[in-house]
Amino acid sequence: MNKKQVGAWALFDFANSVYPAVITTTVFSIYYVGTVVGNDTGRGQWWWGVSLAVSALIVAVTSPLLGAIADRAGARKKFMLVYTAVCLIGVLLMMGLRPGMVIAGFAFFVIANVGFESALVFYNAYLPDIAPPEKRGFVSGLGFGVGYLGSALGLLMVLPFAESQIELVWPAVAAFFLIFSLPAFLYLPHDRAGGMSVPQAAAWGVTSFREIVSEVWRLKDLRNFLIA
C-alpha cells in the first residue's frame, strides 16, 4: 500500500468536505433561501428543493454513463479533474449573486453540485486501486475522519465574514477545495490505457445506456419504482 497515494486520497476528502459544509448545508443554502429568493411564503425553500432535485437527477442519469466511458477510455483522473473544476467554477460564480437573482443562483448551485457529486464518483473508484481488501475499511475510515476535519475547518474559516462580507465566502471555499485537492491529482495512480479513445468510449456508452433504458422501460414495476 502506497502511503503517499493513501494520504493524497484522504486529503481530497478533506478538501471537498468544505463544499457540503458551507454550500449545501449552511451558508449558501441559508443565503439563497432567505436572501436571494426570500422565504416569507416558502418560495425560497421550494427553489432550494428543486435545485437539489435537479442536480441529483443529472448526476443519477449521467454517472453510470460517464463511469463506463472513463473505464473504457482510461480517463478516470481526467473526469475527476474536469468535474472538480466544474464544481469550483459554480462556486466562484456565486460571487456575483445578489438578492432577486433566483434563476442565476439556481443555475450556479446546480453547476457546482453536479460537479461535486460527479467528481466523487471517480474519487471513490480509486479505493480498490490504492488499498488491498483487508485495508480498505481503514483507508475509507481515514478519509471519512479527515473529511469531518475539513468540514469543521472550512466552516471556521468562512464564518467570520459569512454575514458582513458573504461575497468572500465563495472564493475562500474554492481556494480551500483547490489547494488541498492538488495532491490527489498529482499522486493518485495514473489511468491505465483503455481499449478505446474517449469519443469511441462515448459512442459505446451512449449505445449501452440506450439499451439499458429500453430494458428498464419494459419492466413495469422497476420503471414505476425509478420514476417514483
mmCIF file with all atom_site columns, C-alpha atoms in Angstrom:
data_model
loop_
_atom_site.group_PDB
_atom_site.id
_atom_site.type_symbol
_atom_site.label_atom_id
_atom_site.label_alt_id
_atom_site.label_comp_id
_atom_site.label_asym_id
_atom_site.label_entity_id
_atom_site.label_seq_id
_atom_site.pdbx_PDB_ins_code
_atom_site.Cartn_x
_atom_site.Cartn_y
_atom_site.Cartn_z
_atom_site.occupancy
_atom_site.B_iso_or_equiv
_atom_site.pdbx_formal_charge
_atom_site.auth_seq_id
_atom_site.auth_comp_id
_atom_site.auth_asym_id
_atom_site.auth_atom_id
_atom_site.pdbx_PDB_model_num
ATOM 1   C CA . MET A 1 1   ? 0.000   0.000  0.000   1.00 0.00 ? 1   MET A CA 1
ATOM 2   C CA . ASN A 1 2   ? 1.464   3.322  -1.120  1.00 0.00 ? 2   ASN A CA 1
ATOM 3   C CA . LYS A 1 3   ? 1.215   5.755  1.805   1.00 0.00 ? 3   LYS A CA 1
ATOM 4   C CA . LYS A 1 4   ? 1.592   8.793  -0.443  1.00 0.00 ? 4   LYS A CA 1
ATOM 5   C CA . GLN A 1 5   ? -1.384  7.693  -2.555  1.00 0.00 ? 5   GLN A CA 1
ATOM 6   C CA . VAL A 1 6   ? -3.457  6.934  0.529   1.00 0.00 ? 6   VAL A CA 1
ATOM 7   C CA . GLY A 1 7   ? -2.623  10.328 2.001   1.00 0.00 ? 7   GLY A CA 1
ATOM 8   C CA . ALA A 1 8   ? -3.483  12.099 -1.250  1.00 0.00 ? 8   ALA A CA 1
ATOM 9   C CA . TRP A 1 9   ? -6.776  10.208 -1.483  1.00 0.00 ? 9   TRP A CA 1
ATOM 10  C CA . ALA A 1 10  ? -7.733  11.096 2.091   1.00 0.00 ? 10  ALA A CA 1
ATOM 11  C CA . LEU A 1 11  ? -6.689  14.708 1.580   1.00 0.00 ? 11  LEU A CA 1
ATOM 12  C CA . PHE A 1 12  ? -9.148  15.028 -1.304  1.00 0.00 ? 12  PHE A CA 1
ATOM 13  C CA . ASP A 1 13  ? -11.897 14.146 1.179   1.00 0.00 ? 13  ASP A CA 1
ATOM 14  C CA . PHE A 1 14  ? -10.531 16.856 3.469   1.00 0.00 ? 14  PHE A CA 1
ATOM 15  C CA . ALA A 1 15  ? -10.597 19.296 0.539   1.00 0.00 ? 15  ALA A CA 1
ATOM 16  C CA . ASN A 1 16  ? -14.043 18.589 -0.836  1.00 0.00 ? 16  ASN A CA 1
ATOM 17  C CA . SER A 1 17  ? -15.766 18.440 2.557   1.00 0.00 ? 17  SER A CA 1
ATOM 18  C CA . VAL A 1 18  ? -15.728 22.234 2.716   1.00 0.00 ? 18  VAL A CA 1
ATOM 19  C CA . TYR A 1 19  ? -18.304 22.215 -0.094  1.00 0.00 ? 19  TYR A CA 1
ATOM 20  C CA . PRO A 1 20  ? -21.178 20.371 1.653   1.00 0.00 ? 20  PRO A CA 1
ATOM 21  C CA . ALA A 1 21  ? -20.311 22.024 4.969   1.00 0.00 ? 21  ALA A CA 1
ATOM 22  C CA . VAL A 1 22  ? -20.541 25.577 3.622   1.00 0.00 ? 22  VAL A CA 1
ATOM 23  C CA . ILE A 1 23  ? -22.536 25.409 0.393   1.00 0.00 ? 23  ILE A CA 1
ATOM 24  C CA . THR A 1 24  ? -25.107 22.640 0.754   1.00 0.00 ? 24  THR A CA 1
ATOM 25  C CA . THR A 1 25  ? -25.709 22.639 4.497   1.00 0.00 ? 25  THR A CA 1
ATOM 26  C CA . THR A 1 26  ? -25.166 26.099 5.933   1.00 0.00 ? 26  THR A CA 1
ATOM 27  C CA . VAL A 1 27  ? -24.039 29.400 4.437   1.00 0.00 ? 27  VAL A CA 1
ATOM 28  C CA . PHE A 1 28  ? -25.106 29.207 0.797   1.00 0.00 ? 28  PHE A CA 1
ATOM 29  C CA . SER A 1 29  ? -28.360 27.354 1.415   1.00 0.00 ? 29  SER A CA 1
ATOM 30  C CA . ILE A 1 30  ? -29.393 29.924 4.051   1.00 0.00 ? 30  ILE A CA 1
ATOM 31  C CA . TYR A 1 31  ? -28.286 32.835 1.865   1.00 0.00 ? 31  TYR A CA 1
ATOM 32  C CA . TYR A 1 32  ? -30.071 31.537 -1.234  1.00 0.00 ? 32  TYR A CA 1
ATOM 33  C CA . VAL A 1 33  ? -33.312 30.648 0.540   1.00 0.00 ? 33  VAL A CA 1
ATOM 34  C CA . GLY A 1 34  ? -33.563 33.713 2.762   1.00 0.00 ? 34  GLY A CA 1
ATOM 35  C CA . THR A 1 35  ? -31.815 36.492 0.834   1.00 0.00 ? 35  THR A CA 1
ATOM 36  C CA . VAL A 1 36  ? -31.539 35.666 -2.858  1.00 0.00 ? 36  VAL A CA 1
ATOM 37  C CA . VAL A 1 37  ? -35.067 34.250 -3.149  1.00 0.00 ? 37  VAL A CA 1
ATOM 38  C CA . GLY A 1 38  ? -36.815 35.228 0.089   1.00 0.00 ? 38  GLY A CA 1
ATOM 39  C CA . ASN A 1 39  ? -38.753 32.727 2.131   1.00 0.00 ? 39  ASN A CA 1
ATOM 40  C CA . ASP A 1 40  ? -41.723 34.615 3.581   1.00 0.00 ? 40  ASP A CA 1
ATOM 41  C CA . THR A 1 41  ? -44.144 32.348 1.718   1.00 0.00 ? 41  THR A CA 1
ATOM 42  C CA . GLY A 1 42  ? -41.893 29.287 1.475   1.00 0.00 ? 42  GLY A CA 1
ATOM 43  C CA . ARG A 1 43  ? -40.736 30.218 -2.031  1.00 0.00 ? 43  ARG A CA 1
ATOM 44  C CA . GLY A 1 44  ? -37.073 30.026 -1.078  1.00 0.00 ? 44  GLY A CA 1
ATOM 45  C CA . GLN A 1 45  ? -37.408 26.503 0.282   1.00 0.00 ? 45  GLN A CA 1
ATOM 46  C CA . TRP A 1 46  ? -39.246 25.474 -2.887  1.00 0.00 ? 46  TRP A CA 1
ATOM 47  C CA . TRP A 1 47  ? -36.457 26.726 -5.148  1.00 0.00 ? 47  TRP A CA 1
ATOM 48  C CA . TRP A 1 48  ? -33.829 25.116 -2.940  1.00 0.00 ? 48  TRP A CA 1
ATOM 49  C CA . GLY A 1 49  ? -35.611 21.770 -3.067  1.00 0.00 ? 49  GLY A CA 1
ATOM 50  C CA . VAL A 1 50  ? -35.888 21.979 -6.845  1.00 0.00 ? 50  VAL A CA 1
ATOM 51  C CA . SER A 1 51  ? -32.191 22.792 -7.217  1.00 0.00 ? 51  SER A CA 1
ATOM 52  C CA . LEU A 1 52  ? -31.240 19.773 -5.105  1.00 0.00 ? 52  LEU A CA 1
ATOM 53  C CA . ALA A 1 53  ? -33.592 17.507 -7.047  1.00 0.00 ? 53  ALA A CA 1
ATOM 54  C CA . VAL A 1 54  ? -32.424 18.693 -10.469 1.00 0.00 ? 54  VAL A CA 1
ATOM 55  C CA . SER A 1 55  ? -28.737 18.307 -9.641  1.00 0.00 ? 55  SER A CA 1
ATOM 56  C CA . ALA A 1 56  ? -29.339 14.855 -8.122  1.00 0.00 ? 56  ALA A CA 1
ATOM 57  C CA . LEU A 1 57  ? -31.271 13.769 -11.220 1.00 0.00 ? 57  LEU A CA 1
ATOM 58  C CA . ILE A 1 58  ? -28.500 14.934 -13.550 1.00 0.00 ? 58  ILE A CA 1
ATOM 59  C CA . VAL A 1 59  ? -25.891 13.032 -11.545 1.00 0.00 ? 59  VAL A CA 1
ATOM 60  C CA . ALA A 1 60  ? -28.041 9.894  -11.335 1.00 0.00 ? 60  ALA A CA 1
ATOM 61  C CA . VAL A 1 61  ? -28.593 9.857  -15.099 1.00 0.00 ? 61  VAL A CA 1
ATOM 62  C CA . THR A 1 62  ? -25.065 10.730 -16.207 1.00 0.00 ? 62  THR A CA 1
ATOM 63  C CA . SER A 1 63  ? -22.845 8.965  -13.655 1.00 0.00 ? 63  SER A CA 1
ATOM 64  C CA . PRO A 1 64  ? -23.297 5.379  -14.936 1.00 0.00 ? 64  PRO A CA 1
ATOM 65  C CA . LEU A 1 65  ? -22.660 6.541  -18.488 1.00 0.00 ? 65  LEU A CA 1
ATOM 66  C CA . LEU A 1 66  ? -19.618 8.650  -17.624 1.00 0.00 ? 66  LEU A CA 1
ATOM 67  C CA . GLY A 1 67  ? -18.208 5.960  -15.348 1.00 0.00 ? 67  GLY A CA 1
ATOM 68  C CA . ALA A 1 68  ? -18.385 3.425  -18.154 1.00 0.00 ? 68  ALA A CA 1
ATOM 69  C CA . ILE A 1 69  ? -16.766 5.874  -20.591 1.00 0.00 ? 69  ILE A CA 1
ATOM 70  C CA . ALA A 1 70  ? -13.966 6.637  -18.130 1.00 0.00 ? 70  ALA A CA 1
ATOM 71  C CA . ASP A 1 71  ? -13.258 2.926  -17.616 1.00 0.00 ? 71  ASP A CA 1
ATOM 72  C CA . ARG A 1 72  ? -13.235 2.129  -21.329 1.00 0.00 ? 72  ARG A CA 1
ATOM 73  C CA . ALA A 1 73  ? -11.099 5.129  -22.272 1.00 0.00 ? 73  ALA A CA 1
ATOM 74  C CA . GLY A 1 74  ? -8.816  5.069  -19.224 1.00 0.00 ? 74  GLY A CA 1
ATOM 75  C CA . ALA A 1 75  ? -9.827  8.624  -18.351 1.00 0.00 ? 75  ALA A CA 1
ATOM 76  C CA . ARG A 1 76  ? -10.884 8.390  -14.716 1.00 0.00 ? 76  ARG A CA 1
ATOM 77  C CA . LYS A 1 77  ? -8.498  11.047 -13.382 1.00 0.00 ? 77  LYS A CA 1
ATOM 78  C CA . LYS A 1 78  ? -9.354  13.367 -16.282 1.00 0.00 ? 78  LYS A CA 1
ATOM 79  C CA . PHE A 1 79  ? -13.059 13.124 -15.466 1.00 0.00 ? 79  PHE A CA 1
ATOM 80  C CA . MET A 1 80  ? -12.382 13.669 -11.768 1.00 0.00 ? 80  MET A CA 1
ATOM 81  C CA . LEU A 1 81  ? -10.329 16.768 -12.606 1.00 0.00 ? 81  LEU A CA 1
ATOM 82  C CA . VAL A 1 82  ? -12.932 18.153 -15.009 1.00 0.00 ? 82  VAL A CA 1
ATOM 83  C CA . TYR A 1 83  ? -15.802 17.729 -12.556 1.00 0.00 ? 83  TYR A CA 1
ATOM 84  C CA . THR A 1 84  ? -13.796 19.216 -9.698  1.00 0.00 ? 84  THR A CA 1
ATOM 85  C CA . ALA A 1 85  ? -13.163 22.227 -11.941 1.00 0.00 ? 85  ALA A CA 1
ATOM 86  C CA . VAL A 1 86  ? -16.888 22.412 -12.765 1.00 0.00 ? 86  VAL A CA 1
ATOM 87  C CA . CYS A 1 87  ? -17.687 22.494 -9.039  1.00 0.00 ? 87  CYS A CA 1
ATOM 88  C CA . LEU A 1 88  ? -15.149 25.246 -8.390  1.00 0.00 ? 88  LEU A CA 1
ATOM 89  C CA . ILE A 1 89  ? -16.471 27.316 -11.300 1.00 0.00 ? 89  ILE A CA 1
ATOM 90  C CA . GLY A 1 90  ? -20.020 27.007 -9.965  1.00 0.00 ? 90  GLY A CA 1
ATOM 91  C CA . VAL A 1 91  ? -18.879 28.142 -6.515  1.00 0.00 ? 91  VAL A CA 1
ATOM 92  C CA . LEU A 1 92  ? -16.927 31.107 -7.914  1.00 0.00 ? 92  LEU A CA 1
ATOM 93  C CA . LEU A 1 93  ? -19.933 32.200 -9.981  1.00 0.00 ? 93  LEU A CA 1
ATOM 94  C CA . MET A 1 94  ? -21.794 32.656 -6.692  1.00 0.00 ? 94  MET A CA 1
ATOM 95  C CA . MET A 1 95  ? -19.672 35.761 -6.100  1.00 0.00 ? 95  MET A CA 1
ATOM 96  C CA . GLY A 1 96  ? -21.956 37.657 -8.471  1.00 0.00 ? 96  GLY A CA 1
ATOM 97  C CA . LEU A 1 97  ? -25.213 36.745 -6.731  1.00 0.00 ? 97  LEU A CA 1
ATOM 98  C CA . ARG A 1 98  ? -27.455 39.483 -5.387  1.00 0.00 ? 98  ARG A CA 1
ATOM 99  C CA . PRO A 1 99  ? -30.974 39.440 -3.882  1.00 0.00 ? 99  PRO A CA 1
ATOM 100 C CA . GLY A 1 100 ? -33.533 38.617 -6.540  1.00 0.00 ? 100 GLY A CA 1
ATOM 101 C CA . MET A 1 101 ? -31.171 36.624 -8.790  1.00 0.00 ? 101 MET A CA 1
ATOM 102 C CA . VAL A 1 102 ? -33.217 33.464 -8.301  1.00 0.00 ? 102 VAL A CA 1
ATOM 103 C CA . ILE A 1 103 ? -32.507 31.718 -11.611 1.00 0.00 ? 103 ILE A CA 1
ATOM 104 C CA . ALA A 1 104 ? -28.810 32.582 -11.561 1.00 0.00 ? 104 ALA A CA 1
ATOM 105 C CA . GLY A 1 105 ? -28.447 31.219 -8.031  1.00 0.00 ? 105 GLY A CA 1
ATOM 106 C CA . PHE A 1 106 ? -30.331 28.088 -9.044  1.00 0.00 ? 106 PHE A CA 1
ATOM 107 C CA . ALA A 1 107 ? -28.064 27.587 -12.068 1.00 0.00 ? 107 ALA A CA 1
ATOM 108 C CA . PHE A 1 108 ? -24.823 28.252 -10.188 1.00 0.00 ? 108 PHE A CA 1
ATOM 109 C CA . PHE A 1 109 ? -25.729 25.773 -7.455  1.00 0.00 ? 109 PHE A CA 1
ATOM 110 C CA . VAL A 1 110 ? -26.773 23.084 -9.935  1.00 0.00 ? 110 VAL A CA 1
ATOM 111 C CA . ILE A 1 111 ? -23.461 23.504 -11.784 1.00 0.00 ? 111 ILE A CA 1
ATOM 112 C CA . ALA A 1 112 ? -21.468 23.295 -8.547  1.00 0.00 ? 112 ALA A CA 1
ATOM 113 C CA . ASN A 1 113 ? -23.425 20.377 -7.124  1.00 0.00 ? 113 ASN A CA 1
ATOM 114 C CA . VAL A 1 114 ? -23.277 18.301 -10.303 1.00 0.00 ? 114 VAL A CA 1
ATOM 115 C CA . GLY A 1 115 ? -19.529 18.881 -10.402 1.00 0.00 ? 115 GLY A CA 1
ATOM 116 C CA . PHE A 1 116 ? -19.094 17.946 -6.746  1.00 0.00 ? 116 PHE A CA 1
ATOM 117 C CA . GLU A 1 117 ? -21.199 14.781 -6.814  1.00 0.00 ? 117 GLU A CA 1
ATOM 118 C CA . SER A 1 118 ? -19.797 13.596 -10.149 1.00 0.00 ? 118 SER A CA 1
ATOM 119 C CA . ALA A 1 119 ? -16.188 14.080 -9.025  1.00 0.00 ? 119 ALA A CA 1
ATOM 120 C CA . LEU A 1 120 ? -16.994 11.893 -6.007  1.00 0.00 ? 120 LEU A CA 1
ATOM 121 C CA . VAL A 1 121 ? -17.979 9.024  -8.318  1.00 0.00 ? 121 VAL A CA 1
ATOM 122 C CA . PHE A 1 122 ? -14.478 8.908  -9.790  1.00 0.00 ? 122 PHE A CA 1
ATOM 123 C CA . TYR A 1 123 ? -12.790 9.650  -6.454  1.00 0.00 ? 123 TYR A CA 1
ATOM 124 C CA . ASN A 1 124 ? -14.482 6.704  -4.731  1.00 0.00 ? 124 ASN A CA 1
ATOM 125 C CA . ALA A 1 125 ? -13.482 4.413  -7.600  1.00 0.00 ? 125 ALA A CA 1
ATOM 126 C CA . TYR A 1 126 ? -9.825  4.822  -6.606  1.00 0.00 ? 126 TYR A CA 1
ATOM 127 C CA . LEU A 1 127 ? -10.199 2.994  -3.287  1.00 0.00 ? 127 LEU A CA 1
ATOM 128 C CA . PRO A 1 128 ? -9.692  -0.543 -4.698  1.00 0.00 ? 128 PRO A CA 1
ATOM 129 C CA . ASP A 1 129 ? -6.566  0.675  -6.512  1.00 0.00 ? 129 ASP A CA 1
ATOM 130 C CA . ILE A 1 130 ? -4.807  2.190  -3.506  1.00 0.00 ? 130 ILE A CA 1
ATOM 131 C CA . ALA A 1 131 ? -5.717  -0.266 -0.741  1.00 0.00 ? 131 ALA A CA 1
ATOM 132 C CA . PRO A 1 132 ? -5.856  -4.075 -0.569  1.00 0.00 ? 132 PRO A CA 1
ATOM 133 C CA . PRO A 1 133 ? -9.167  -5.610 0.549   1.00 0.00 ? 133 PRO A CA 1
ATOM 134 C CA . GLU A 1 134 ? -8.077  -6.020 4.169   1.00 0.00 ? 134 GLU A CA 1
ATOM 135 C CA . LYS A 1 135 ? -7.068  -2.327 4.402   1.00 0.00 ? 135 LYS A CA 1
ATOM 136 C CA . ARG A 1 136 ? -10.000 -0.713 2.608   1.00 0.00 ? 136 ARG A CA 1
ATOM 137 C CA . GLY A 1 137 ? -12.067 -0.264 5.747   1.00 0.00 ? 137 GLY A CA 1
ATOM 138 C CA . PHE A 1 138 ? -9.197  1.550  7.438   1.00 0.00 ? 138 PHE A CA 1
ATOM 139 C CA . VAL A 1 139 ? -8.465  3.777  4.418   1.00 0.00 ? 139 VAL A CA 1
ATOM 140 C CA . SER A 1 140 ? -12.145 4.554  3.912   1.00 0.00 ? 140 SER A CA 1
ATOM 141 C CA . GLY A 1 141 ? -12.480 5.444  7.592   1.00 0.00 ? 141 GLY A CA 1
ATOM 142 C CA . LEU A 1 142 ? -9.380  7.633  7.352   1.00 0.00 ? 142 LEU A CA 1
ATOM 143 C CA . GLY A 1 143 ? -10.952 9.586  4.507   1.00 0.00 ? 143 GLY A CA 1
ATOM 144 C CA . PHE A 1 144 ? -14.204 9.863  6.429   1.00 0.00 ? 144 PHE A CA 1
ATOM 145 C CA . GLY A 1 145 ? -12.476 11.200 9.539   1.00 0.00 ? 145 GLY A CA 1
ATOM 146 C CA . VAL A 1 146 ? -10.270 13.619 7.641   1.00 0.00 ? 146 VAL A CA 1
ATOM 147 C CA . GLY A 1 147 ? -13.380 14.804 5.808   1.00 0.00 ? 147 GLY A CA 1
ATOM 148 C CA . TYR A 1 148 ? -15.034 15.756 9.083   1.00 0.00 ? 148 TYR A CA 1
ATOM 149 C CA . LEU A 1 149 ? -11.935 17.753 9.974   1.00 0.00 ? 149 LEU A CA 1
ATOM 150 C CA . GLY A 1 150 ? -12.124 19.529 6.618   1.00 0.00 ? 150 GLY A CA 1
ATOM 151 C CA . SER A 1 151 ? -15.779 20.380 7.220   1.00 0.00 ? 151 SER A CA 1
ATOM 152 C CA . ALA A 1 152 ? -15.028 21.875 10.632  1.00 0.00 ? 152 ALA A CA 1
ATOM 153 C CA . LEU A 1 153 ? -12.016 23.882 9.495   1.00 0.00 ? 153 LEU A CA 1
ATOM 154 C CA . GLY A 1 154 ? -13.841 25.086 6.399   1.00 0.00 ? 154 GLY A CA 1
ATOM 155 C CA . LEU A 1 155 ? -16.726 26.393 8.467   1.00 0.00 ? 155 LEU A CA 1
ATOM 156 C CA . LEU A 1 156 ? -14.393 28.078 10.933  1.00 0.00 ? 156 LEU A CA 1
ATOM 157 C CA . MET A 1 157 ? -12.625 29.723 8.006   1.00 0.00 ? 157 MET A CA 1
ATOM 158 C CA . VAL A 1 158 ? -15.732 31.348 6.494   1.00 0.00 ? 158 VAL A CA 1
ATOM 159 C CA . LEU A 1 159 ? -17.976 32.079 9.478   1.00 0.00 ? 159 LEU A CA 1
ATOM 160 C CA . PRO A 1 160 ? -16.198 35.319 10.499  1.00 0.00 ? 160 PRO A CA 1
ATOM 161 C CA . PHE A 1 161 ? -17.319 37.001 7.283   1.00 0.00 ? 161 PHE A CA 1
ATOM 162 C CA . ALA A 1 162 ? -20.442 34.988 6.445   1.00 0.00 ? 162 ALA A CA 1
ATOM 163 C CA . GLU A 1 163 ? -22.758 37.846 7.440   1.00 0.00 ? 163 GLU A CA 1
ATOM 164 C CA . SER A 1 164 ? -20.944 41.084 6.652   1.00 0.00 ? 164 SER A CA 1
ATOM 165 C CA . GLN A 1 165 ? -18.799 40.007 3.679   1.00 0.00 ? 165 GLN A CA 1
ATOM 166 C CA . ILE A 1 166 ? -20.550 36.973 2.269   1.00 0.00 ? 166 ILE A CA 1
ATOM 167 C CA . GLU A 1 167 ? -19.105 37.563 -1.202  1.00 0.00 ? 167 GLU A CA 1
ATOM 168 C CA . LEU A 1 168 ? -15.745 36.435 0.241   1.00 0.00 ? 168 LEU A CA 1
ATOM 169 C CA . VAL A 1 169 ? -17.127 33.067 1.337   1.00 0.00 ? 169 VAL A CA 1
ATOM 170 C CA . TRP A 1 170 ? -17.296 31.596 -2.159  1.00 0.00 ? 170 TRP A CA 1
ATOM 171 C CA . PRO A 1 171 ? -13.682 32.245 -3.278  1.00 0.00 ? 171 PRO A CA 1
ATOM 172 C CA . ALA A 1 172 ? -12.496 31.044 0.143   1.00 0.00 ? 172 ALA A CA 1
ATOM 173 C CA . VAL A 1 173 ? -14.358 27.753 -0.355  1.00 0.00 ? 173 VAL A CA 1
ATOM 174 C CA . ALA A 1 174 ? -12.993 27.376 -3.887  1.00 0.00 ? 174 ALA A CA 1
ATOM 175 C CA . ALA A 1 175 ? -9.421  28.103 -2.768  1.00 0.00 ? 175 ALA A CA 1
ATOM 176 C CA . PHE A 1 176 ? -9.628  25.625 0.142   1.00 0.00 ? 176 PHE A CA 1
ATOM 177 C CA . PHE A 1 177 ? -11.004 22.915 -2.160  1.00 0.00 ? 177 PHE A CA 1
ATOM 178 C CA . LEU A 1 178 ? -8.445  23.603 -4.902  1.00 0.00 ? 178 LEU A CA 1
ATOM 179 C CA . ILE A 1 179 ? -5.337  23.753 -2.721  1.00 0.00 ? 179 ILE A CA 1
ATOM 180 C CA . PHE A 1 180 ? -5.976  20.602 -0.714  1.00 0.00 ? 180 PHE A CA 1
ATOM 181 C CA . SER A 1 181 ? -7.175  18.578 -3.718  1.00 0.00 ? 181 SER A CA 1
ATOM 182 C CA . LEU A 1 182 ? -3.946  19.079 -5.687  1.00 0.00 ? 182 LEU A CA 1
ATOM 183 C CA . PRO A 1 183 ? -2.094  16.103 -4.100  1.00 0.00 ? 183 PRO A CA 1
ATOM 184 C CA . ALA A 1 184 ? -4.829  13.772 -5.344  1.00 0.00 ? 184 ALA A CA 1
ATOM 185 C CA . PHE A 1 185 ? -4.270  14.822 -8.947  1.00 0.00 ? 185 PHE A CA 1
ATOM 186 C CA . LEU A 1 186 ? -0.506  14.590 -8.521  1.00 0.00 ? 186 LEU A CA 1
ATOM 187 C CA . TYR A 1 187 ? -0.165  11.298 -6.652  1.00 0.00 ? 187 TYR A CA 1
ATOM 188 C CA . LEU A 1 188 ? -3.202  9.081  -7.263  1.00 0.00 ? 188 LEU A CA 1
ATOM 189 C CA . PRO A 1 189 ? -2.455  6.252  -9.727  1.00 0.00 ? 189 PRO A CA 1
ATOM 190 C CA . HIS A 1 190 ? -2.317  7.201  -13.375 1.00 0.00 ? 190 HIS A CA 1
ATOM 191 C CA . ASP A 1 191 ? -5.126  5.937  -15.565 1.00 0.00 ? 191 ASP A CA 1
ATOM 192 C CA . ARG A 1 192 ? -4.485  2.648  -17.283 1.00 0.00 ? 192 ARG A CA 1
ATOM 193 C CA . ALA A 1 193 ? -4.667  2.863  -21.048 1.00 0.00 ? 193 ALA A CA 1
ATOM 194 C CA . GLY A 1 194 ? -8.158  1.914  -22.143 1.00 0.00 ? 194 GLY A CA 1
ATOM 195 C CA . GLY A 1 195 ? -9.069  -0.003 -25.249 1.00 0.00 ? 195 GLY A CA 1
ATOM 196 C CA . MET A 1 196 ? -10.905 2.980  -26.732 1.00 0.00 ? 196 MET A CA 1
ATOM 197 C CA . SER A 1 197 ? -10.438 6.671  -27.302 1.00 0.00 ? 197 SER A CA 1
ATOM 198 C CA . VAL A 1 198 ? -12.759 8.998  -25.385 1.00 0.00 ? 198 VAL A CA 1
ATOM 199 C CA . PRO A 1 199 ? -15.008 9.576  -28.473 1.00 0.00 ? 199 PRO A CA 1
ATOM 200 C CA . GLN A 1 200 ? -15.194 5.818  -29.106 1.00 0.00 ? 200 GLN A CA 1
ATOM 201 C CA . ALA A 1 201 ? -15.968 5.147  -25.450 1.00 0.00 ? 201 ALA A CA 1
ATOM 202 C CA . ALA A 1 202 ? -18.624 7.868  -25.513 1.00 0.00 ? 202 ALA A CA 1
ATOM 203 C CA . ALA A 1 203 ? -20.318 6.307  -28.547 1.00 0.00 ? 203 ALA A CA 1
ATOM 204 C CA . TRP A 1 204 ? -20.198 2.882  -26.899 1.00 0.00 ? 204 TRP A CA 1
ATOM 205 C CA . GLY A 1 205 ? -21.507 4.308  -23.630 1.00 0.00 ? 205 GLY A CA 1
ATOM 206 C CA . VAL A 1 206 ? -24.451 6.071  -25.265 1.00 0.00 ? 206 VAL A CA 1
ATOM 207 C CA . THR A 1 207 ? -25.431 2.899  -27.118 1.00 0.00 ? 207 THR A CA 1
ATOM 208 C CA . SER A 1 208 ? -25.193 0.801  -23.955 1.00 0.00 ? 208 SER A CA 1
ATOM 209 C CA . PHE A 1 209 ? -27.122 3.398  -21.967 1.00 0.00 ? 209 PHE A CA 1
ATOM 210 C CA . ARG A 1 210 ? -29.950 3.381  -24.508 1.00 0.00 ? 210 ARG A CA 1
ATOM 211 C CA . GLU A 1 211 ? -30.140 -0.399 -24.320 1.00 0.00 ? 211 GLU A CA 1
ATOM 212 C CA . ILE A 1 212 ? -30.315 -0.293 -20.517 1.00 0.00 ? 212 ILE A CA 1
ATOM 213 C CA . VAL A 1 213 ? -33.033 2.389  -20.565 1.00 0.00 ? 213 VAL A CA 1
ATOM 214 C CA . SER A 1 214 ? -35.048 0.384  -23.098 1.00 0.00 ? 214 SER A CA 1
ATOM 215 C CA . GLU A 1 215 ? -34.748 -2.744 -20.964 1.00 0.00 ? 215 GLU A CA 1
ATOM 216 C CA . VAL A 1 216 ? -35.771 -0.889 -17.791 1.00 0.00 ? 216 VAL A CA 1
ATOM 217 C CA . TRP A 1 217 ? -38.718 0.713  -19.579 1.00 0.00 ? 217 TRP A CA 1
ATOM 218 C CA . ARG A 1 218 ? -40.055 -2.735 -20.485 1.00 0.00 ? 218 ARG A CA 1
ATOM 219 C CA . LEU A 1 219 ? -40.066 -3.766 -16.810 1.00 0.00 ? 219 LEU A CA 1
ATOM 220 C CA . LYS A 1 220 ? -43.157 -2.031 -15.470 1.00 0.00 ? 220 LYS A CA 1
ATOM 221 C CA . ASP A 1 221 ? -42.508 -2.457 -11.735 1.00 0.00 ? 221 ASP A CA 1
ATOM 222 C CA . LEU A 1 222 ? -38.895 -1.289 -11.965 1.00 0.00 ? 222 LEU A CA 1
ATOM 223 C CA . ARG A 1 223 ? -39.884 1.612  -14.213 1.00 0.00 ? 223 ARG A CA 1
ATOM 224 C CA . ASN A 1 224 ? -42.546 2.808  -11.781 1.00 0.00 ? 224 ASN A CA 1
ATOM 225 C CA . PHE A 1 225 ? -40.149 2.471  -8.848  1.00 0.00 ? 225 PHE A CA 1
ATOM 226 C CA . LEU A 1 226 ? -37.482 4.601  -10.547 1.00 0.00 ? 226 LEU A CA 1
ATOM 227 C CA . ILE A 1 227 ? -39.998 7.245  -11.602 1.00 0.00 ? 227 ILE A CA 1
ATOM 228 C CA . ALA A 1 228 ? -41.321 7.434  -8.031  1.00 0.00 ? 228 ALA A CA 1
#
